[in-house]
Tab-separated table of C-alpha atoms in Angstrom:
chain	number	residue	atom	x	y	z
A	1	UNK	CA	10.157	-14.789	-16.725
A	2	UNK	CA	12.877	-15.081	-19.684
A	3	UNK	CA	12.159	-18.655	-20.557
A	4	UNK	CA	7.937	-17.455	-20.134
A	5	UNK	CA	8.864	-15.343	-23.028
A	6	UNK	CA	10.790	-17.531	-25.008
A	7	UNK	CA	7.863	-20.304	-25.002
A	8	UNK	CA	5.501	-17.710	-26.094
A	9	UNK	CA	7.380	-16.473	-28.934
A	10	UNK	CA	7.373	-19.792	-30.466
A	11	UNK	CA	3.972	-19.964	-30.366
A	12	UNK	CA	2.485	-18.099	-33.620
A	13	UNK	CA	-0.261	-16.945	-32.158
A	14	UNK	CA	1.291	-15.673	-28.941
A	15	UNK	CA	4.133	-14.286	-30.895
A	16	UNK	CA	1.525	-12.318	-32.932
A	17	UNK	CA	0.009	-10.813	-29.873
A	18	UNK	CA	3.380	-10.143	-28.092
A	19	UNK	CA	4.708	-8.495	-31.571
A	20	UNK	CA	1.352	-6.198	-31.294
A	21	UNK	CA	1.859	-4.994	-28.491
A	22	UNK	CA	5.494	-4.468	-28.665
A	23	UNK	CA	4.840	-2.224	-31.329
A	24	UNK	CA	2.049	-0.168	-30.150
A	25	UNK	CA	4.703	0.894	-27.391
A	26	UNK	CA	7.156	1.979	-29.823
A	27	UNK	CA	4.152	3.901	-31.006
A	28	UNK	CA	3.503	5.658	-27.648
A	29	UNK	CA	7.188	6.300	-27.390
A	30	UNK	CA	7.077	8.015	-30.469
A	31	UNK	CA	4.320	10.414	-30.014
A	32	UNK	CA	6.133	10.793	-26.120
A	33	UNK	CA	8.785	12.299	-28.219
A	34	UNK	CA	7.315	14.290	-31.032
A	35	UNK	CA	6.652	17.650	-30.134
A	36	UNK	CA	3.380	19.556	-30.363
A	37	UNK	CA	2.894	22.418	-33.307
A	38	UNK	CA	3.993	25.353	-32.195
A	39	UNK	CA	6.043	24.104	-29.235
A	40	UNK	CA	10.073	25.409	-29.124
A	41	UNK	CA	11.733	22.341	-28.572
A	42	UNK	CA	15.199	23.456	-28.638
A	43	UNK	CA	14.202	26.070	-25.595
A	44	UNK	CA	12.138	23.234	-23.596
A	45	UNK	CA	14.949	21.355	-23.788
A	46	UNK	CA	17.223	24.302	-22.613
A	47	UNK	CA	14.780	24.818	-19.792
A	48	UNK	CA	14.996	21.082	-18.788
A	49	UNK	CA	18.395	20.679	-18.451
A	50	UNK	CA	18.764	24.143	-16.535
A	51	UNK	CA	16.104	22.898	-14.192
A	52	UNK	CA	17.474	19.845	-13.612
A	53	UNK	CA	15.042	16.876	-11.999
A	54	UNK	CA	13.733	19.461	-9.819
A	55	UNK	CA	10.749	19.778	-10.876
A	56	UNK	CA	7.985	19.548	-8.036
A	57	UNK	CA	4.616	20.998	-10.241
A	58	UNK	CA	2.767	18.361	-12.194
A	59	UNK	CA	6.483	16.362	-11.601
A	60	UNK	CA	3.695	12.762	-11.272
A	61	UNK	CA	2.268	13.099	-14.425
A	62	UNK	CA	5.695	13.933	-16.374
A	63	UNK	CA	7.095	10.465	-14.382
A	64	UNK	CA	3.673	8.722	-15.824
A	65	UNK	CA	4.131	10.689	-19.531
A	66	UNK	CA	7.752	9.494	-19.674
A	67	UNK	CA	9.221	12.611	-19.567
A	68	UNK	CA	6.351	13.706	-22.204
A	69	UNK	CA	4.953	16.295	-20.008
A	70	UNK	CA	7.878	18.813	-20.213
A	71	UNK	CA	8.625	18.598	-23.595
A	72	UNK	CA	5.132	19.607	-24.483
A	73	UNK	CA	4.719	16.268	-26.979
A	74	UNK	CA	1.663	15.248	-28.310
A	75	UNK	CA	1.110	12.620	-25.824
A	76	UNK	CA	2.328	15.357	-23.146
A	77	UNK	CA	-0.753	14.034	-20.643
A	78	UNK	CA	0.336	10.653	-21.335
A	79	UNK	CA	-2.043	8.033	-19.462
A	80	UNK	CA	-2.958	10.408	-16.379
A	81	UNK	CA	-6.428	11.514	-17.821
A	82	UNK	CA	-7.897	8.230	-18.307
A	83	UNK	CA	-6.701	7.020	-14.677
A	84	UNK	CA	-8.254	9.983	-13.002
A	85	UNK	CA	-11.467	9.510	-14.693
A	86	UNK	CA	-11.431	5.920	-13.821
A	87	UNK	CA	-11.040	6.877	-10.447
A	88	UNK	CA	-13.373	9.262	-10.270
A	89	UNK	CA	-16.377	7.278	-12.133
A	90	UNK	CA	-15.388	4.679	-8.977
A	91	UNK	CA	-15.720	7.070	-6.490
A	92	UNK	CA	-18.753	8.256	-7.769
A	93	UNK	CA	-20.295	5.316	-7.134
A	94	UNK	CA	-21.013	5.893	-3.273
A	95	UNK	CA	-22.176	9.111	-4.277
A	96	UNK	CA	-24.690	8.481	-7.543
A	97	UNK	CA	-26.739	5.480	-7.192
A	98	UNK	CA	-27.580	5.118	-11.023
A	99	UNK	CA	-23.885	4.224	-11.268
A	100	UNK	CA	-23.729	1.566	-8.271
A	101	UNK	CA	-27.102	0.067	-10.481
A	102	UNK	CA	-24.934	-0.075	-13.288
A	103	UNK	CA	-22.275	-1.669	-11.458
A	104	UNK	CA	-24.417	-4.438	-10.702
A	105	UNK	CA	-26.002	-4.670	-14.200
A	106	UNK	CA	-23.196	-6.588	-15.363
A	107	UNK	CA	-21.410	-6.508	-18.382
A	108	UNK	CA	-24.177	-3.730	-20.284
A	109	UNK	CA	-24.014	-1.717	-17.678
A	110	UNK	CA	-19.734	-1.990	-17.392
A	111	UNK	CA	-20.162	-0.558	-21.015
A	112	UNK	CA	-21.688	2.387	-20.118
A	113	UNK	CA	-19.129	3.078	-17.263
A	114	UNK	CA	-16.724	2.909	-19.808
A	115	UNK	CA	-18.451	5.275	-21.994
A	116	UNK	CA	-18.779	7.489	-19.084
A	117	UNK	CA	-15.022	6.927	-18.329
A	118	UNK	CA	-14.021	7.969	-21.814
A	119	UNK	CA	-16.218	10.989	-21.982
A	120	UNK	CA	-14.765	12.361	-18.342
A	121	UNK	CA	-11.129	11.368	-20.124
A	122	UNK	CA	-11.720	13.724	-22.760
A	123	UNK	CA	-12.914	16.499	-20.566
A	124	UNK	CA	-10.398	16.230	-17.884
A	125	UNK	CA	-6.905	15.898	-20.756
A	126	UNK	CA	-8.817	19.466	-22.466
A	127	UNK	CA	-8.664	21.035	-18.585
A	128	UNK	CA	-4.869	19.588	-18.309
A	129	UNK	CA	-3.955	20.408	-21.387
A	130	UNK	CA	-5.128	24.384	-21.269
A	131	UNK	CA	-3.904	24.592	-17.682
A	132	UNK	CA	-0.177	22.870	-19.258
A	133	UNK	CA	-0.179	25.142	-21.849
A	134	UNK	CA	-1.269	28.628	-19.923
A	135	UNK	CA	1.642	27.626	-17.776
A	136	UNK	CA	4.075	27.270	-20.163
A	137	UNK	CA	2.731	30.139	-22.131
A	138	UNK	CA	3.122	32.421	-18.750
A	139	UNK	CA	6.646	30.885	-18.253
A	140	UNK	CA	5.722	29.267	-14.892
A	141	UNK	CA	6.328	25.824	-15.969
A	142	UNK	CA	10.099	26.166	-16.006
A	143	UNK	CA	10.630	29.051	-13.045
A	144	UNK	CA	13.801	30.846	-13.626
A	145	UNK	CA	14.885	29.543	-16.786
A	146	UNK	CA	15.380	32.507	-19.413
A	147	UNK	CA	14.095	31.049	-21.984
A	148	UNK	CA	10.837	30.114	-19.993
A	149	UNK	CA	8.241	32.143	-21.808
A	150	UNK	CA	9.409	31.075	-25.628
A	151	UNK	CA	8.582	27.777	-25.271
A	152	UNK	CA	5.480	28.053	-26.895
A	153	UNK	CA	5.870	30.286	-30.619
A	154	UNK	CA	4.506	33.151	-31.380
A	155	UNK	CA	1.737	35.842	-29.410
A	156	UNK	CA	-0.972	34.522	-31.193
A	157	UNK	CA	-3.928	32.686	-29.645
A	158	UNK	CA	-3.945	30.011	-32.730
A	159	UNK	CA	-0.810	27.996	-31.498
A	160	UNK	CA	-1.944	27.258	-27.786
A	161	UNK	CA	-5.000	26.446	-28.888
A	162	UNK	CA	-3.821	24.142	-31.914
A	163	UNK	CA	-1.516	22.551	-28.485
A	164	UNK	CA	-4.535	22.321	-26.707
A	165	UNK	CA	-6.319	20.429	-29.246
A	166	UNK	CA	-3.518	18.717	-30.436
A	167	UNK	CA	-2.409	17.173	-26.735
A	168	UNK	CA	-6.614	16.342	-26.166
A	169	UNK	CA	-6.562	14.661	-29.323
A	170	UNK	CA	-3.456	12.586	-28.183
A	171	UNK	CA	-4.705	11.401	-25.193
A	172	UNK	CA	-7.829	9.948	-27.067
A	173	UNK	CA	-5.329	8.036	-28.950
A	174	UNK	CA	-3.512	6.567	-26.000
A	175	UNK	CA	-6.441	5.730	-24.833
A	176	UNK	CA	-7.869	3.665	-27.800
A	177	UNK	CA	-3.834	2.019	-27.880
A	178	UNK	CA	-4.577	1.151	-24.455
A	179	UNK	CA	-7.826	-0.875	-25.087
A	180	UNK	CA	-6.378	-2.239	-28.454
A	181	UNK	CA	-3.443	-4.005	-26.311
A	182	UNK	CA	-6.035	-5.181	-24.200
A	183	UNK	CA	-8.020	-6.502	-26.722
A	184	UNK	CA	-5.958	-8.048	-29.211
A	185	UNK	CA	-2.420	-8.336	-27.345
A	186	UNK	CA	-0.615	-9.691	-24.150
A	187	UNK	CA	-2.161	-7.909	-20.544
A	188	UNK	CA	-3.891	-4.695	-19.853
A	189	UNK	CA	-3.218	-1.894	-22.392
A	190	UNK	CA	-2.838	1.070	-19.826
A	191	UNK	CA	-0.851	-0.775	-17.215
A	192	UNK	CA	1.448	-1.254	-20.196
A	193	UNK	CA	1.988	1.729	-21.337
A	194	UNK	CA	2.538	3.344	-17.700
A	195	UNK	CA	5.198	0.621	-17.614
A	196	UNK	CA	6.175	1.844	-20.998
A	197	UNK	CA	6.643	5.662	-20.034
A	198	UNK	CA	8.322	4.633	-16.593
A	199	UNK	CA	11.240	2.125	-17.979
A	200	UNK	CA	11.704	4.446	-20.653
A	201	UNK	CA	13.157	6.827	-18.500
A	202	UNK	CA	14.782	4.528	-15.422
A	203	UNK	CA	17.769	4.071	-17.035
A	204	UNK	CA	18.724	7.337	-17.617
A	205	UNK	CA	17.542	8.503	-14.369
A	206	UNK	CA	19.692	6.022	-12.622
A	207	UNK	CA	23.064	6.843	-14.829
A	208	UNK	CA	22.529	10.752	-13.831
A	209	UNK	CA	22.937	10.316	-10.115
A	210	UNK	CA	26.651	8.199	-10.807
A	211	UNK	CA	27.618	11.495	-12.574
A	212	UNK	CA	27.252	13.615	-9.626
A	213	UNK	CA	29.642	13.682	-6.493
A	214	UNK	CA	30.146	10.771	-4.774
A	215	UNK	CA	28.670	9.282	-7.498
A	216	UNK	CA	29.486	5.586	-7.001
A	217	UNK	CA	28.746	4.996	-3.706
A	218	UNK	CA	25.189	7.281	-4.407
A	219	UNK	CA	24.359	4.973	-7.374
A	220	UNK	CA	25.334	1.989	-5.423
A	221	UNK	CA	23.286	2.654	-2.514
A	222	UNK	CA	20.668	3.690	-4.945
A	223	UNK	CA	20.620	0.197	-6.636
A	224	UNK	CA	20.121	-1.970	-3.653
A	225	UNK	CA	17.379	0.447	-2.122
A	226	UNK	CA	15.674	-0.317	-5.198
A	227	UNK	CA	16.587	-4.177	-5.231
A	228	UNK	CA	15.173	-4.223	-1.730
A	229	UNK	CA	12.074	-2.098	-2.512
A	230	UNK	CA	11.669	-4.585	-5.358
A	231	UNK	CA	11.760	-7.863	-3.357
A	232	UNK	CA	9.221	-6.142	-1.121
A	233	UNK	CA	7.084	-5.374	-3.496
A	234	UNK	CA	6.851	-8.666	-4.999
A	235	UNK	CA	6.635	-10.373	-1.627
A	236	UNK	CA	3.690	-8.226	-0.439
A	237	UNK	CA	1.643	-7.668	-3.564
A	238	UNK	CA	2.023	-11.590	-3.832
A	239	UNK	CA	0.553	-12.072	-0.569
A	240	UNK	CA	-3.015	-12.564	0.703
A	241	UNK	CA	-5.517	-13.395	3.503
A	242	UNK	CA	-7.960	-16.482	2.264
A	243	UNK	CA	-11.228	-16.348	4.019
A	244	UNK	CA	-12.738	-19.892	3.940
A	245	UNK	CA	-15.842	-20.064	2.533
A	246	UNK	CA	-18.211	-23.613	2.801
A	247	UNK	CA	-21.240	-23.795	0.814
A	248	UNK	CA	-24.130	-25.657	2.008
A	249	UNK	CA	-25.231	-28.853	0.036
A	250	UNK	CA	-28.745	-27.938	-2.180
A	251	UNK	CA	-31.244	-30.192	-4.054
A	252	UNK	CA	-32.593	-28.129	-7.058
A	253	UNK	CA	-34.915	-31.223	-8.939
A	254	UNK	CA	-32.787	-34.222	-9.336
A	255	UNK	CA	-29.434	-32.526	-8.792
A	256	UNK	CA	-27.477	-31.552	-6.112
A	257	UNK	CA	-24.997	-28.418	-5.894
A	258	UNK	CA	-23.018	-27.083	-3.475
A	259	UNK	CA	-21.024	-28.886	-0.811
A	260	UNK	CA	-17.820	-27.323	-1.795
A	261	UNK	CA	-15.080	-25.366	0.466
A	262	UNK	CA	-13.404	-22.558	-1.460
A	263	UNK	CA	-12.290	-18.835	-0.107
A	264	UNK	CA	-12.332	-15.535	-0.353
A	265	UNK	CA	-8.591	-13.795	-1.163
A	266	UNK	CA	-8.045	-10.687	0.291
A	267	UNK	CA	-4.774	-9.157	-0.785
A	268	UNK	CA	-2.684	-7.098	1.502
A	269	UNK	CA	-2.496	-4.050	-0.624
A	270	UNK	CA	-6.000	-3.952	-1.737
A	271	UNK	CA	-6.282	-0.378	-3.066
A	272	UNK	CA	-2.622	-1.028	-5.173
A	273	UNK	CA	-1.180	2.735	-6.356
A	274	UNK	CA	-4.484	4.654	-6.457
A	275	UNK	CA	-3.646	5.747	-2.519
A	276	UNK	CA	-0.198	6.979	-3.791
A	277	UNK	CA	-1.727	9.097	-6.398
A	278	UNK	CA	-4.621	10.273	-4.898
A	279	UNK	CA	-2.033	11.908	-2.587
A	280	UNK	CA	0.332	13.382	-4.890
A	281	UNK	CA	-2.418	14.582	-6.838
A	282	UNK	CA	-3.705	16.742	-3.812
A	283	UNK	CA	-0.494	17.930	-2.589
A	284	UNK	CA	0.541	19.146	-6.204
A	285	UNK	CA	-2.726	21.384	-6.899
A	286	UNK	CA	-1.519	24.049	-3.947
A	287	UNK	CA	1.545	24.282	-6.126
A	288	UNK	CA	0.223	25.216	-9.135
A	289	UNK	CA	-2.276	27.119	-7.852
A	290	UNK	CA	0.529	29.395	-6.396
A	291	UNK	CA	2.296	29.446	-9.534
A	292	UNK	CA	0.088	31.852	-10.597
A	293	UNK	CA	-0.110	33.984	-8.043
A	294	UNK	CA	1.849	36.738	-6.326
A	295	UNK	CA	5.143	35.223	-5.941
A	296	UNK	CA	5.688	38.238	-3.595
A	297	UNK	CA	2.350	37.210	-1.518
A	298	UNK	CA	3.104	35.188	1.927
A	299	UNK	CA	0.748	32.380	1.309
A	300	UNK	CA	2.774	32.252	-2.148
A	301	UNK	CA	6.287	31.671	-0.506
A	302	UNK	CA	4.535	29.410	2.977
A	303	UNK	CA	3.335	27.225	-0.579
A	304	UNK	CA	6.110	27.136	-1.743
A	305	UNK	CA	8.667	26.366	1.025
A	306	UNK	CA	6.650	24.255	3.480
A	307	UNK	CA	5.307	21.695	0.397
A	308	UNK	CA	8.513	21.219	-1.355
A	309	UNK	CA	9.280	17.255	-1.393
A	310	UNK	CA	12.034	17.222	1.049
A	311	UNK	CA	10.041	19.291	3.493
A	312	UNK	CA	8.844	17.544	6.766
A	313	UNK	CA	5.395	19.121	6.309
A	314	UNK	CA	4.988	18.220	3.249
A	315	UNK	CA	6.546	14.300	3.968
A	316	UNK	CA	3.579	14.192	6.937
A	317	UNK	CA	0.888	15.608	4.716
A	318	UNK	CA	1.932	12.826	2.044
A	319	UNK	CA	1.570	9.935	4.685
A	320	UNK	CA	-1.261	10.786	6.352
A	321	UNK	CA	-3.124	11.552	2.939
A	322	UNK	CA	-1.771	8.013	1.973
A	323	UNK	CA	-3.226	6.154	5.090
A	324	UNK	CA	-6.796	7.982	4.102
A	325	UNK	CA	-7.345	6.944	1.124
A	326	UNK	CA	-5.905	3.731	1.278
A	327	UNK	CA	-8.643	2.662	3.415
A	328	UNK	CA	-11.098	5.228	1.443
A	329	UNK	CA	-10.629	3.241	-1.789
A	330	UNK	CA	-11.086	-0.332	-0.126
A	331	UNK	CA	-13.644	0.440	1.266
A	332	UNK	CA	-15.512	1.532	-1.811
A	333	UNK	CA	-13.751	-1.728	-3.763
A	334	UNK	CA	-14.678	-3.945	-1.133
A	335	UNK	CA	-17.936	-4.405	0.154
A	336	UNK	CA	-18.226	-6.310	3.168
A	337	UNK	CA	-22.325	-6.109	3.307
A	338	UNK	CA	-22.624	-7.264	-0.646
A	339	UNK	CA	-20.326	-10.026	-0.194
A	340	UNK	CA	-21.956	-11.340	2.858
A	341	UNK	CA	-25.604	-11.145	1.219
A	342	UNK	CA	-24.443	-12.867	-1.704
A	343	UNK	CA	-22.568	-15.883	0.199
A	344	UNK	CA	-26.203	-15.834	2.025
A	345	UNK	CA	-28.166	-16.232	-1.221
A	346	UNK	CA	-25.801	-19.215	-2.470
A	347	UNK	CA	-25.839	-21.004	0.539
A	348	UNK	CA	-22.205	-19.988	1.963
A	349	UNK	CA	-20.826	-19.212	5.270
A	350	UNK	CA	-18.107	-18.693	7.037
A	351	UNK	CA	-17.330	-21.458	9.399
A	352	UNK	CA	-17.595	-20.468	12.925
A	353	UNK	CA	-19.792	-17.304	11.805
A	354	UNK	CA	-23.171	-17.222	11.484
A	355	UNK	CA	-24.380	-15.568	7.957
A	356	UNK	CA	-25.843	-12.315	7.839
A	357	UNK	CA	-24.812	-9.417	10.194
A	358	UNK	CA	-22.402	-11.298	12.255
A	359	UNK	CA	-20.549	-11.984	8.326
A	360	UNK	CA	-20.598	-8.190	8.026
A	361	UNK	CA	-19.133	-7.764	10.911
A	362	UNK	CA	-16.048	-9.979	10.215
A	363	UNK	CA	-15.746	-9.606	7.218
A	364	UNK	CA	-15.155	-5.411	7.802
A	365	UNK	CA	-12.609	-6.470	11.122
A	366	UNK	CA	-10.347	-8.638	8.719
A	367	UNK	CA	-10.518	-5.784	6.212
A	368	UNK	CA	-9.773	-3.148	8.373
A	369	UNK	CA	-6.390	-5.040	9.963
A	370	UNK	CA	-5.050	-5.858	6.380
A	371	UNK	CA	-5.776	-2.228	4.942
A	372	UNK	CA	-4.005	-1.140	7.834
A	373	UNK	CA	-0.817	-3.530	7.112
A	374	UNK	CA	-1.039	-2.610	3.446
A	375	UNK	CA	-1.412	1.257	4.302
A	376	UNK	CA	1.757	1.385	5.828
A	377	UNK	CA	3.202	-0.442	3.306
A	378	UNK	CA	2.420	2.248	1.068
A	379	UNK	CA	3.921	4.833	2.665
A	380	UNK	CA	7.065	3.598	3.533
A	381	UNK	CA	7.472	2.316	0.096
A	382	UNK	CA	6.752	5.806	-1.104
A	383	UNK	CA	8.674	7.627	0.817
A	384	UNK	CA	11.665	5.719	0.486
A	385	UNK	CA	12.942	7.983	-2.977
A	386	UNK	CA	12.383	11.105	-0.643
A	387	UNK	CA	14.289	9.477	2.333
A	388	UNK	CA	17.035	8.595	0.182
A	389	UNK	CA	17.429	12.286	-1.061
A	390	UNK	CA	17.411	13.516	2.400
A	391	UNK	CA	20.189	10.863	3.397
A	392	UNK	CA	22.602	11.022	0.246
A	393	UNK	CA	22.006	15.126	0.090
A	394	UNK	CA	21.857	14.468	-3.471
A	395	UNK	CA	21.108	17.929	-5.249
A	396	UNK	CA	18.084	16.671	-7.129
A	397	UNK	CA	14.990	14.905	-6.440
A	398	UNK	CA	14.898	11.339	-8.061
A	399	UNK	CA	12.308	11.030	-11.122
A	400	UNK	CA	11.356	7.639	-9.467
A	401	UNK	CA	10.720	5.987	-6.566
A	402	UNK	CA	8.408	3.540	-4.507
A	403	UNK	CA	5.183	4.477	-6.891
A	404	UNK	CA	7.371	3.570	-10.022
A	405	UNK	CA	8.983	0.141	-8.833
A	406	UNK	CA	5.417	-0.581	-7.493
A	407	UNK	CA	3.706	-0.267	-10.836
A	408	UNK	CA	7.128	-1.935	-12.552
A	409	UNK	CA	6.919	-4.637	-10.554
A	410	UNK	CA	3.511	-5.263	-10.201
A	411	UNK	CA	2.957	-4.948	-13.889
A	412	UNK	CA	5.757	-7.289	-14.527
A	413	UNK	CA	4.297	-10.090	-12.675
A	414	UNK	CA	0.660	-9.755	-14.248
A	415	UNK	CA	1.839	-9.270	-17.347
A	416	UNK	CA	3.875	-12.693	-17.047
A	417	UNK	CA	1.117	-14.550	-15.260
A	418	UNK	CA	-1.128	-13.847	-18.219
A	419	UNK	CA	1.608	-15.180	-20.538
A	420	UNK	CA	1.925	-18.582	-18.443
A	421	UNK	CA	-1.961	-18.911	-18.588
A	422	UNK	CA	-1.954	-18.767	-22.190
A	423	UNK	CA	1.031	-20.864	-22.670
A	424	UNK	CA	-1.043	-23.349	-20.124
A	425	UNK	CA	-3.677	-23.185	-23.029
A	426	UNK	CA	-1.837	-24.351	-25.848
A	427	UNK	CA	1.162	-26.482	-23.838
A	428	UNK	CA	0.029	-28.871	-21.264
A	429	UNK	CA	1.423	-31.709	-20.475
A	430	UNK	CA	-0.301	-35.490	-19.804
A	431	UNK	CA	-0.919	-37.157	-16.505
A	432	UNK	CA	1.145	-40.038	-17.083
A	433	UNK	CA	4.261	-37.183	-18.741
């Protein structure tokens, strides 16, 4: 990876592109940082550090903001918006046929998905952002902290609604960041800045639990969970199932095509994180949905006792919601009966399987008995931070875990796969070298 790095920086071109994008994520860590107007930083951090890590309510999208979130910056949302609308506009697919159309229009009608995606972006970081800022206003967001309700300035209706605005605005503008890495730097803009937000905070997360009790052997024990989760990772997300595929020689006027034996790669984790926080999405609405209600009210305290991370309701919820939409998702992202009529039109088959139905048919067993290896995956690597807890009876929840080393790791290897392609480009060596 190192010596990737090192080739591409003496490439002027490459460097250019890897300089770009190194400093649009010092911008984004810079706006993670700088408070909103009309936020009272010196009580949010108060709160914080009274709190502790334990933070259960939106605690996914302050891991994904880079500790953003409960500082109330201007990129508080951080890159949470755009992935749920991406989602969504994928999901709505089954559902709204103009979009599956659109899908298969090519690369118009990708643009207008996009559009769509940026529109729903906008509209879902105004709902977070007035939901953030009503809880912080109600002093909900940090629960028995004294200085709770002070975080935001002033009893004037100006100031959350120059916070709304202002964190809206800022998650346009991670957005466009996002597609201007893409564009004119090194990998995919929002992958990178998830990365960003994450690493930012790892180190720090890791040095807190070897200043608690027991702190050595914790952190220890800490390290090589995560140097085993790692080598996991990059063994499974590396690994695939390759379908042969054998086209059929055809005569079209003088020339023949086809004749060729490729195959179809099926990865083991198909649906990657989305499974992961699909489900922590879900099991985090009850919570704040109960923060403002009657904290005196039964289904208030049931809430809040039975769904708390450690909780083994809560742990079997998580799994099982895991499981579902791991094979939810790939079934939407793979589609056994359009892959199977388009191997038909180009004269492909599967060798020993007849094309058409019969295709369908194998195509959706293999599917189905990956998915189910790469489901479990999943949630084993995600509940591995939570096990851990349990075990150590550390007295905070860790701000990381399976979902973070999974989108480390896996952005880590893309990100250095692109840089060996383009190195490829410009450095190749003879036949005879």
């Amino acid at each position: 990876m190192l010596s990737a790095f090192t080739q591409a920086f003496r490439t002027p071109d490459l460097r250019a592109k890897l300089l770009f994008t190194l400093g649009i994520m010092a911008l984004f860590r810079l706006g993670s940082i700088l408070p909103a107007p009309g936020v009272n930083l010196a009580n949010a951090k108060y709160c914080i550090g009274e709190a502790g890590k334990d933070q259960n309510l939106l605690s996914l999208v302050n891991v994904f903001s880079g500790g953003a979130l409960l500082q109330l910056s201007v990129f508080a949302l951080g890159i949470m918006p755009y992935i749920t609308a991406s989602i969504i506009i994928q999901l709505l697919r089954v559902v709204i046929p103009r979009f599956e159309e659109l899908h298969k229009e090519g690369q118009a009608g990708t643009a207008k998905l996009t559009e769509y995606t940026r529109y729903l972006t906008i509209g879902l970081g105004l709902l977070q952002s007035s939901t953030i800022v009503a809880t912080a206003k109600s002093g909900q967001l940090f629960q028995g902290c004294a200085r709770a309700q002070h975080i935001v300035a002033g009893d004037s209706i100006v100031t959350p609604l120059l916070i709304i605005i202002t964190m809206t605005a800022g998650t346009g503008l991670i957005m466009w960041l996002g597609e201007l890495i893409t564009e004119r730097g090194i990998g995919n803009g929002m992958s990178l800045l998830i990365f960003t937000s994450i690493v930012a905070q790892f180190p720090s997360n890791m040095f807190s639990i070897a200043g608690g009790n027991n702190g050595a052997a914790n952190f220890a024990i800490i390290v090589a969970v995560v140097l085993l989760a790692t080598l996991a990772v990059v063994y499974i997300e590396q690994a695939q199932r390759r379908i042969p595929v054998q086209y059929a020689k055809r005569m079209i006027g003088r020339r023949q095509y086809g004749g060729s034996t490729t195959y179809i790669p099926v990865k083991i984790n198909t649906a990657g994180v989305i499974p992961v926080i699909f489900a922590s999405s879900i099991l985090a609405m009850p919570q704040l949905v109960a923060g403002f209600g009657d904290q005196t009210s039964k289904w208030v305290q049931w809430i809040m006792t039975n769904l708390q991370q450690t909780h083994p309701i809560y742990l079997t919820a998580y799994g099982v919601l895991i499981l579902f939409f791991a094979f939810f998702y790939t079934a939407i992202t793979f589609d056994a009966e359009e892959i199977a009529d388009n191997m038909k039109r180009y004269g492909g088959f599967i060798p020993g399987i007849r094309a058409g139905e019969p295709t369908v048919r194998y195509l959706s067993y293999v599917i189905n008995r990956i998915t189910t290896a790469g489901s479990i995956y999943l949630v084993v690597l995600a509940l591995i931070p939570t096990l851990a807890v349990i075990w150590l009876d550390l007295a905070q929840h860790l701000p990381f875990g399976g979902t973070t080393i999974l989108i480390m790791v896996g952005v880590g290897l893309q990100t250095v796969k692109e840089v060996n392609s383009q190195l490829q480009q410009r450095h190749y060596e003879g036949f005879l070298s």
